[in-house]
Structure formats: structure tokens, C-alpha cells
Short mmCIF file of C-alpha atoms and ligand atoms in Angstrom, two decimals:
data_model
loop_
_atom_site.label_atom_id
_atom_site.label_comp_id
_atom_site.label_asym_id
_atom_site.label_seq_id
_atom_site.Cartn_x
_atom_site.Cartn_y
_atom_site.Cartn_z
CA MET A 207 6.27 -74.38 -2.63
CA SER A 208 9.04 -76.97 -2.15
CA ILE A 209 8.84 -80.18 -2.87
CA GLU A 210 8.52 -81.24 -0.02
CA GLN A 211 5.35 -79.51 1.01
CA LEU A 212 4.22 -80.99 -2.71
CA GLU A 213 5.76 -84.37 -1.27
CA ALA A 214 3.30 -83.84 2.60
CA ILE A 215 -0.06 -83.21 0.15
CA ALA A 216 0.62 -86.34 -2.34
CA GLN A 217 1.66 -89.03 0.10
CA ALA A 218 -1.84 -87.85 2.29
CA MET A 219 -3.34 -87.87 -0.26
CA VAL A 220 -2.38 -91.98 -0.11
CA ALA A 221 -2.22 -92.59 3.34
CA PRO A 222 -2.60 -95.89 4.51
CA GLY A 223 -6.36 -96.97 3.35
CA LYS A 224 -7.33 -93.62 2.74
CA GLY A 225 -8.49 -92.71 -1.16
CA ILE A 226 -9.90 -89.77 -3.30
CA ILE A 227 -13.81 -89.86 -4.47
CA ALA A 228 -14.16 -88.34 -8.05
CA ILE A 229 -16.98 -85.35 -7.61
CA ASP A 230 -15.73 -83.68 -11.11
CA GLU A 231 -18.19 -84.64 -13.02
CA SER A 232 -18.29 -81.09 -15.84
CA THR A 233 -21.70 -79.56 -16.12
CA ASN A 234 -22.37 -81.77 -19.42
CA THR A 235 -21.12 -85.43 -17.57
CA ILE A 236 -23.12 -84.67 -14.45
CA LYS A 237 -26.47 -83.93 -16.98
CA LYS A 238 -26.28 -87.67 -18.17
CA ARG A 239 -25.82 -88.71 -14.64
CA PHE A 240 -28.81 -86.72 -13.56
CA GLU A 241 -30.98 -87.74 -16.54
CA ALA A 242 -30.37 -91.31 -15.31
CA VAL A 243 -31.93 -91.10 -12.45
CA ASN A 244 -34.50 -87.95 -13.35
CA VAL A 245 -33.46 -85.08 -11.89
CA PRO A 246 -33.05 -82.11 -13.36
CA ASN A 247 -30.06 -80.44 -14.01
CA THR A 248 -30.05 -77.11 -12.58
CA GLU A 249 -27.03 -75.32 -10.21
CA GLU A 250 -28.84 -75.97 -7.44
CA ASN A 251 -29.83 -79.56 -8.07
CA ARG A 252 -25.66 -79.86 -8.72
CA ARG A 253 -24.75 -78.32 -5.10
CA ALA A 254 -27.24 -79.57 -3.13
CA TYR A 255 -26.21 -83.35 -4.45
CA ARG A 256 -22.16 -81.82 -3.79
CA GLU A 257 -23.25 -80.85 -0.13
CA MET A 258 -24.49 -84.47 0.56
CA LEU A 259 -21.76 -86.83 -0.87
CA LEU A 260 -19.10 -83.94 1.14
CA THR A 261 -21.30 -84.45 4.03
CA ALA A 262 -21.35 -87.59 4.14
CA PRO A 263 -20.61 -88.76 8.39
CA ASN A 264 -17.23 -89.52 9.10
CA LEU A 265 -16.75 -89.52 5.24
CA GLY A 266 -12.36 -88.47 6.04
CA GLN A 267 -11.91 -91.26 7.73
CA HIS A 268 -11.44 -93.02 4.56
CA ILE A 269 -11.31 -90.41 2.06
CA SER A 270 -8.05 -88.36 1.43
CA GLY A 271 -9.47 -85.97 -1.08
CA ALA A 272 -12.13 -85.04 -3.19
CA ILE A 273 -11.81 -84.47 -6.89
CA LEU A 274 -14.32 -81.14 -7.28
CA TYR A 275 -15.24 -79.27 -10.97
CA ASP A 276 -15.00 -75.63 -11.08
CA GLU A 277 -18.62 -74.67 -11.02
CA THR A 278 -18.18 -77.06 -7.20
CA LEU A 279 -15.18 -75.47 -6.20
CA ARG A 280 -16.74 -72.12 -6.39
CA GLN A 281 -19.93 -73.73 -4.40
CA SER A 282 -20.48 -73.68 -0.22
CA THR A 283 -23.14 -75.69 1.82
CA LYS A 284 -27.05 -74.55 2.09
CA ALA A 285 -25.40 -72.87 5.34
CA GLY A 286 -23.05 -70.62 3.61
CA VAL A 287 -19.97 -72.08 4.46
CA PRO A 288 -17.92 -72.98 1.65
CA PHE A 289 -17.29 -76.94 0.30
CA THR A 290 -13.35 -76.31 0.61
CA LYS A 291 -13.78 -75.05 4.55
CA VAL A 292 -15.93 -77.87 5.28
CA MET A 293 -13.85 -80.39 3.08
CA MET A 294 -10.54 -79.08 5.00
CA ASP A 295 -11.93 -78.93 8.44
CA ASN A 296 -12.90 -82.68 8.05
CA GLY A 297 -9.26 -83.62 6.50
CA ILE A 298 -10.39 -83.88 3.02
CA LEU A 299 -8.08 -82.26 0.40
CA PRO A 300 -9.66 -80.08 -2.52
CA GLY A 301 -8.82 -81.57 -5.67
CA ILE A 302 -10.20 -79.81 -9.27
CA LYS A 303 -10.04 -81.02 -12.67
CA VAL A 304 -8.59 -78.53 -14.55
CA ASP A 305 -8.56 -80.16 -18.36
CA LYS A 306 -10.95 -79.02 -20.86
CA GLY A 307 -12.08 -82.50 -22.11
CA PRO A 308 -11.47 -85.04 -25.20
CA GLN A 309 -11.64 -83.10 -28.48
CA PRO A 310 -11.39 -85.36 -31.74
CA LEU A 311 -7.28 -85.29 -32.98
CA ALA A 312 -7.33 -83.99 -36.41
CA GLY A 313 -5.79 -86.76 -38.89
CA PHE A 314 -6.27 -89.92 -36.81
CA PRO A 315 -10.09 -90.57 -36.79
CA GLY A 316 -11.58 -92.42 -33.49
CA GLU A 317 -9.19 -90.57 -31.33
CA VAL A 318 -8.82 -87.92 -28.83
CA VAL A 319 -6.89 -85.50 -27.70
CA THR A 320 -7.19 -83.78 -24.18
CA GLU A 321 -6.83 -79.48 -24.58
CA GLY A 322 -7.04 -76.84 -22.01
CA LEU A 323 -3.06 -75.74 -21.51
CA ASP A 324 -4.50 -72.22 -23.04
CA GLY A 325 -4.49 -70.08 -20.16
CA LEU A 326 -3.71 -72.80 -17.92
CA ARG A 327 -0.79 -71.22 -15.60
CA GLU A 328 -3.47 -68.38 -14.83
CA ARG A 329 -6.34 -70.84 -14.10
CA LEU A 330 -3.88 -73.21 -11.82
CA HIS A 331 -3.04 -70.20 -9.38
CA GLU A 332 -6.56 -69.08 -8.96
CA TYR A 333 -7.61 -72.61 -8.25
CA ALA A 334 -4.74 -72.28 -5.54
CA LYS A 335 -5.51 -69.41 -3.78
CA LEU A 336 -9.78 -70.71 -3.93
CA GLY A 337 -7.61 -73.68 -1.98
CA ALA A 338 -6.69 -76.74 -4.74
CA LYS A 339 -4.13 -79.28 -3.24
CA PHE A 340 -4.56 -80.79 -6.15
CA ALA A 341 -5.66 -81.08 -9.63
CA LYS A 342 -6.49 -83.50 -12.39
CA TRP A 343 -5.71 -83.83 -16.58
CA ARG A 344 -7.31 -86.43 -18.18
CA ALA A 345 -6.33 -87.91 -21.42
CA VAL A 346 -8.57 -90.65 -23.23
CA ILE A 347 -6.53 -93.72 -24.86
CA THR A 348 -9.14 -95.93 -27.02
CA ILE A 349 -8.53 -99.62 -28.24
CA GLY A 350 -9.89 -99.92 -31.52
CA GLU A 351 -9.03 -102.44 -34.51
CA ASP A 352 -6.16 -99.73 -35.35
CA SER A 353 -5.48 -97.60 -32.46
CA PRO A 354 -4.32 -95.99 -30.56
CA SER A 355 -1.74 -94.35 -32.37
CA GLY A 356 1.67 -93.79 -31.49
CA THR A 357 1.00 -89.96 -32.02
CA CYS A 358 -2.23 -90.35 -29.94
CA ILE A 359 -0.32 -91.53 -27.10
CA GLU A 360 2.53 -88.91 -27.32
CA ALA A 361 0.14 -86.16 -27.74
CA ASN A 362 -1.62 -87.07 -24.35
CA CYS A 363 1.25 -87.63 -22.65
CA HIS A 364 3.54 -84.16 -23.86
CA ALA A 365 -0.07 -82.79 -22.67
CA LEU A 366 -0.18 -84.07 -19.72
CA ALA A 367 3.09 -83.71 -18.65
CA ARG A 368 3.07 -79.82 -19.19
CA TYR A 369 0.15 -80.10 -17.21
CA ALA A 370 1.99 -81.36 -14.41
CA ALA A 371 5.01 -79.23 -14.59
CA LEU A 372 2.33 -75.52 -14.17
CA CYS A 373 0.56 -77.76 -11.88
CA GLN A 374 3.53 -78.36 -9.53
CA GLU A 375 4.63 -74.51 -10.45
CA ALA A 376 1.85 -73.13 -8.88
CA GLY A 377 2.38 -75.10 -5.96
CA ILE A 378 -1.07 -77.86 -6.74
CA VAL A 379 0.07 -81.51 -6.60
CA PRO A 380 -0.26 -83.00 -10.24
CA MET A 381 -3.10 -86.36 -10.72
CA VAL A 382 -1.53 -87.97 -14.32
CA GLU A 383 -4.97 -89.75 -15.55
CA PRO A 384 -3.82 -91.33 -18.58
CA GLU A 385 -6.91 -93.97 -19.21
CA VAL A 386 -6.96 -96.83 -21.52
CA LEU A 387 -10.91 -96.80 -21.85
CA MET A 388 -12.30 -100.64 -20.72
CA ASP A 389 -14.94 -100.23 -24.62
CA GLY A 390 -13.94 -102.69 -27.17
CA ASP A 391 -13.81 -106.45 -27.75
CA HIS A 392 -10.27 -106.48 -26.82
CA ASP A 393 -8.86 -108.94 -24.48
CA ILE A 394 -6.79 -108.22 -21.42
CA GLU A 395 -2.96 -108.83 -23.22
CA VAL A 396 -4.40 -105.84 -25.47
CA CYS A 397 -4.82 -103.96 -22.89
CA TYR A 398 -1.91 -104.54 -21.18
CA ASP A 399 0.61 -103.75 -23.97
CA VAL A 400 -1.79 -100.38 -24.74
CA THR A 401 -1.49 -99.93 -21.53
CA GLU A 402 2.32 -100.78 -20.66
CA ALA A 403 2.85 -98.05 -24.17
CA THR A 404 0.95 -95.31 -22.69
CA LEU A 405 2.46 -95.37 -19.08
CA ARG A 406 5.97 -95.59 -20.63
CA SER A 407 5.74 -92.66 -22.78
CA LEU A 408 4.00 -90.58 -20.39
CA PHE A 409 6.82 -91.17 -17.83
CA GLY A 410 9.14 -90.46 -20.93
CA SER A 411 7.75 -87.03 -21.24
CA LEU A 412 7.02 -86.49 -17.36
CA TYR A 413 11.12 -86.58 -17.15
CA GLU A 414 11.56 -84.77 -20.02
CA HIS A 415 9.75 -81.52 -18.40
CA ASN A 416 11.21 -81.90 -15.28
CA VAL A 417 8.29 -82.99 -13.47
CA MET A 418 9.65 -84.15 -9.82
CA LEU A 419 7.71 -87.20 -9.65
CA GLU A 420 8.01 -87.60 -5.43
CA GLY A 421 5.28 -84.71 -6.29
CA THR A 422 3.00 -86.12 -8.81
CA ILE A 423 0.27 -88.87 -8.11
CA LEU A 424 -0.62 -91.36 -10.87
CA LYS A 425 -4.42 -92.02 -11.82
CA ALA A 426 -4.48 -95.54 -13.38
CA SER A 427 -6.93 -97.51 -15.26
CA MET A 428 -6.84 -101.59 -14.44
CA VAL A 429 -5.55 -103.84 -16.97
CA ILE A 430 -9.11 -105.41 -17.61
CA SER A 431 -10.67 -106.84 -20.51
CA GLY A 432 -12.67 -105.14 -22.72
CA LYS A 433 -16.26 -104.75 -22.27
CA GLY A 434 -17.87 -106.60 -24.83
CA CYS A 435 -14.67 -109.35 -25.01
CA ALA A 436 -15.77 -112.80 -25.11
CA THR A 437 -13.98 -114.49 -22.46
CA GLN A 438 -13.40 -112.19 -19.20
CA ALA A 439 -10.23 -111.88 -16.85
CA ASP A 440 -11.62 -112.81 -13.26
CA MET A 441 -10.01 -110.77 -10.57
CA ASP A 442 -6.85 -112.51 -9.70
CA GLU A 443 -6.01 -112.00 -13.56
CA VAL A 444 -6.98 -108.33 -13.50
CA ALA A 445 -5.20 -107.83 -10.73
CA GLU A 446 -1.77 -109.56 -11.31
CA ALA A 447 -1.93 -108.22 -14.67
CA THR A 448 -2.24 -104.87 -13.73
CA VAL A 449 0.47 -105.33 -10.81
CA ARG A 450 2.98 -106.28 -13.22
CA CYS A 451 2.06 -103.66 -16.07
CA LEU A 452 2.47 -101.19 -13.22
CA LYS A 453 5.68 -102.45 -11.70
CA ALA A 454 7.12 -102.81 -15.95
CA SER A 455 6.38 -99.34 -16.16
CA VAL A 456 6.17 -96.88 -12.95
CA PRO A 457 9.43 -95.26 -11.43
CA SER A 458 8.82 -96.21 -7.60
CA ALA A 459 9.94 -92.52 -6.80
CA ILE A 460 6.11 -91.50 -7.20
CA PRO A 461 4.01 -91.80 -3.50
CA GLY A 462 0.93 -93.42 -5.17
CA ILE A 463 -0.81 -94.42 -7.51
CA VAL A 464 -4.70 -94.72 -7.21
CA PHE A 465 -7.31 -96.02 -9.68
CA LEU A 466 -10.07 -95.08 -11.92
CA SER A 467 -13.29 -97.35 -11.80
CA GLY A 468 -14.17 -96.99 -15.50
CA GLY A 469 -17.39 -98.23 -15.51
CA GLN A 470 -16.38 -101.51 -13.14
CA SER A 471 -19.66 -102.28 -10.75
CA ASP A 472 -19.08 -101.11 -7.13
CA GLU A 473 -18.23 -104.30 -6.17
CA GLN A 474 -15.79 -105.29 -9.21
CA ALA A 475 -13.70 -101.81 -8.53
CA THR A 476 -13.56 -103.05 -4.51
CA ALA A 477 -12.53 -106.56 -5.61
CA HIS A 478 -9.98 -105.83 -7.60
CA LEU A 479 -8.58 -103.34 -5.68
CA ASN A 480 -8.65 -105.21 -3.04
CA ALA A 481 -6.61 -108.14 -5.16
CA MET A 482 -3.57 -106.20 -5.91
CA ASN A 483 -3.47 -105.53 -2.47
CA GLN A 484 -3.22 -108.95 -1.06
CA ILE A 485 -0.19 -109.62 -3.26
CA GLY A 486 1.39 -106.55 -2.40
CA PRO A 487 4.17 -105.32 -0.70
CA HIS A 488 4.47 -103.08 -4.14
CA PRO A 489 6.37 -99.75 -4.65
CA TRP A 490 3.90 -97.63 -4.75
CA PRO A 491 0.09 -97.61 -1.87
CA LEU A 492 -2.45 -98.77 -4.39
CA SER A 493 -5.31 -96.99 -3.96
CA PHE A 494 -8.35 -95.49 -5.42
CA SER A 495 -10.07 -92.70 -6.93
CA TYR A 496 -13.12 -93.46 -7.95
CA GLY A 497 -16.46 -91.69 -9.28
CA ARG A 498 -19.17 -94.05 -10.23
CA ALA A 499 -17.90 -96.93 -8.29
CA MET A 500 -17.86 -94.51 -5.19
CA GLN A 501 -21.36 -92.34 -6.22
CA SER A 502 -23.76 -94.69 -8.16
CA ALA A 503 -25.71 -96.31 -4.97
CA ALA A 504 -26.30 -93.05 -3.26
CA LEU A 505 -27.01 -91.10 -6.20
CA GLN A 506 -29.86 -93.88 -6.90
CA LEU A 507 -30.98 -92.74 -3.53
CA TRP A 508 -30.83 -89.74 -2.82
CA ALA A 509 -32.71 -88.89 -7.14
CA LYS A 510 -35.75 -91.32 -5.36
CA ASP A 511 -36.49 -88.52 -2.89
CA MET A 512 -34.22 -85.81 -1.93
CA ALA A 513 -35.06 -84.72 1.64
CA LYS A 514 -36.08 -88.50 2.79
CA ASN A 515 -33.04 -90.39 1.65
CA PHE A 516 -30.55 -87.92 2.41
CA ALA A 517 -29.08 -89.57 5.66
CA GLU A 518 -29.58 -92.59 4.27
CA ALA A 519 -27.54 -91.66 0.78
CA GLN A 520 -24.70 -90.04 2.73
CA LYS A 521 -24.46 -93.36 4.71
CA THR A 522 -23.90 -95.70 1.54
CA VAL A 523 -21.40 -92.91 0.08
CA SER A 524 -19.30 -93.61 3.98
CA MET A 525 -20.21 -97.26 3.64
CA ARG A 526 -18.31 -97.04 -0.24
CA ALA A 527 -15.46 -95.25 1.56
CA LYS A 528 -14.82 -97.30 3.78
CA GLU A 529 -14.80 -100.89 1.84
CA ASN A 530 -12.57 -98.73 -0.68
CA GLY A 531 -10.32 -98.01 2.40
CA LEU A 532 -10.23 -101.89 3.40
CA ALA A 533 -9.97 -102.75 -0.09
CA ALA A 534 -6.77 -100.09 0.08
CA LEU A 535 -5.04 -102.71 3.12
CA GLY A 536 -6.54 -105.46 1.27
CA GLN A 537 -8.72 -105.89 4.35
CA TRP A 538 -12.17 -105.78 2.30
CA GLN A 539 -14.57 -109.39 2.62
CA LYS A 540 -16.68 -109.70 0.30
CA ALA A 541 -20.60 -109.52 2.18
CA ALA A 542 -21.95 -113.06 2.18
P1 LIG B 792 -14.78 -92.92 -12.83
O1 LIG B 792 -14.70 -94.05 -11.40
O2 LIG B 792 -16.53 -92.93 -12.49
O3 LIG B 792 -14.09 -93.54 -13.99
O4 LIG B 792 -14.53 -91.93 -12.82
C1 LIG B 792 -13.54 -91.41 -11.67
C2 LIG B 792 -12.75 -90.64 -13.06
O5 LIG B 792 -12.29 -89.62 -12.07
C3 LIG B 792 -12.53 -90.24 -14.23
O6 LIG B 792 -11.48 -88.86 -14.53
#
């Protein structure tokens, strides 16, 4: 696939007023989400839940792509239509999470490095055949007393760059996600410094690995106060600090930046994205790739009564897509 084709996919992912829904929870992670709402973690429940999300009416109006998990990429609707077909028919690009999750980084207690490079070339070729147009790899950076270490940042960014180069070789757009966790009592300045150091390291590694930025999407965490910080930065501070940090570290050749929600409430995630876009224009479109902030309300409803609440849960997903789509344009308004 040519760079122009990768570029076209990347640009479609961040088309004006559109963003991504992340439904790529591993079997272990969805187990935790299901347990919280008393749903047994069976393959059929996972399939039925993802069908509810992916077939929400008019989802494609505000959703350009969905990140799936390996199992989900191979599943179909109850009527037997492959999810990837349902998605493409509705203008939603199939994406696939390809990392194997974070593992303890030897020699650095409390820090992690994402694994999954072994056999990745073969897996990517299979995913491309199954219809995946983009992929995701998430690195996790934890802020603590003496962390993150430079080694942790470097090891994670090196892996992200190797992953991204393999994706482009396979004709798949890499979404690179270095998530700086909100866990901790650090203030927003510390989050700024760690995020900036991480992004600079990431773009250094991408450059060294000959990754074409024009065919790459950045999935970023916002610059925000730690969950346990006594003074929480307000919406405008988060928007201003995030945009300042991105401008200081992300090349303008990147076609777009999408944010993760990372444990923010639905409304916060939307309000922060909206506030950032209101202080634009910026060098890149700023949009969303939310997991929890897209799904949580719908999951609650669906879990209470899968059959009776099916349509209502779908309406909630479509509404969250619409609100975040408006926020991607800086046109969202908080309900009175
Ligand atoms: P959250 O929006 O729930 O943080 O999930 C997004 C994601 O894909 C994390 O990798």
C-alpha cells in the first residue's frame, strides 16, 4: 500500500466532527467491566454487547472508526453478518488492538513496558486480510515518586516505533498511544512534564525507525491533574496545558490527534475536548478515541435488561458519539 493510501485512511479517521470508539477491551478487561454490572463474561455476551454498540443507529455520522479486539474482529452479528462488513457498510473503519499489554519492566519496580512485538508481522498481515485498516498499541507511563524513569519512556517509545513501522509495512495505519496515567496525586505541571518528555521521545523513535508521520495517528492522554491531587486543574487549564504540550512536541505532519478518556467522566472528556477545539485552530484536528467515556452509560442500561433496553442503550451510544463529534468541532454545549 502506498503512503497516499495510508494517509487517506489516517485523514478519514479524523474527518471533521468524527472520532473513534474504542471497544478493544481484552477478555480480561471486559471481564472487569462486565463484573461491575453483573454480566457473565461469556463469548456470546461479549459478541452481543459489541453488536449492540456497532449497530447503534447512525453511528457512522460521528464515528469514523472502531478499535476492536482480536476476538471481535472475527465475530458477526446474530444474523451472521461479519462485524467488519457492518462497519464498512456504515462508513466505520475497522481497527485492531495488537499489543499484548503491559508487563513489569525488569530492573524498574512499579514500571511497565508493553509487549507484543514477537510475531507481530504475521499477525498484522492476517489482520489486514480480515479487514483491519488501522491498529492500536498502548504504552503505559505511570507517574510516581521517582517515576517514570528515562529507561521506561525510552523502552516504550522504541516498542511503539517498531510496531508503527510494522503496521505501515502491512498497509495498516498505526495509532500510537503513549498513555500517561491519571493515577497518583501529582499536579498538572508534573503531568505536563512527563507527557512532553514522552511525546518527544516517541517522535524521536518514530523518526529513527523511518515511520511516515503522514500515515500515523497519535492517541494522546490529556495534560490533567492526578486523580488524587488536592487541587484539580479546571477545564480551561486542562485544555490550555494539553494544547501547549502537544504544540511543543508533536510535528504538524501528523494527520490528527485523538484522545483517550482515561477515567474522566463522560462529561469531562467531552468538555475538555470541546474547550481545546474552541481555542483553535491547531496544527492538527483534535478528536476522540474514547472507550469508557463512549460506552459506560450504554453498558449500564444494556446490563440491566439486554433485550428490553437494547434500543435505549444504542440511543445512548449514538448520543455520546454526537456529543463528542460536536466537541471535536468546538461546538458542544453542556445540557442546561
Ligand atoms: P478509555 O477512553 O476508556 O481510556 O480507553 C481508551 C483506550 O483505548 C485505552 O487504550
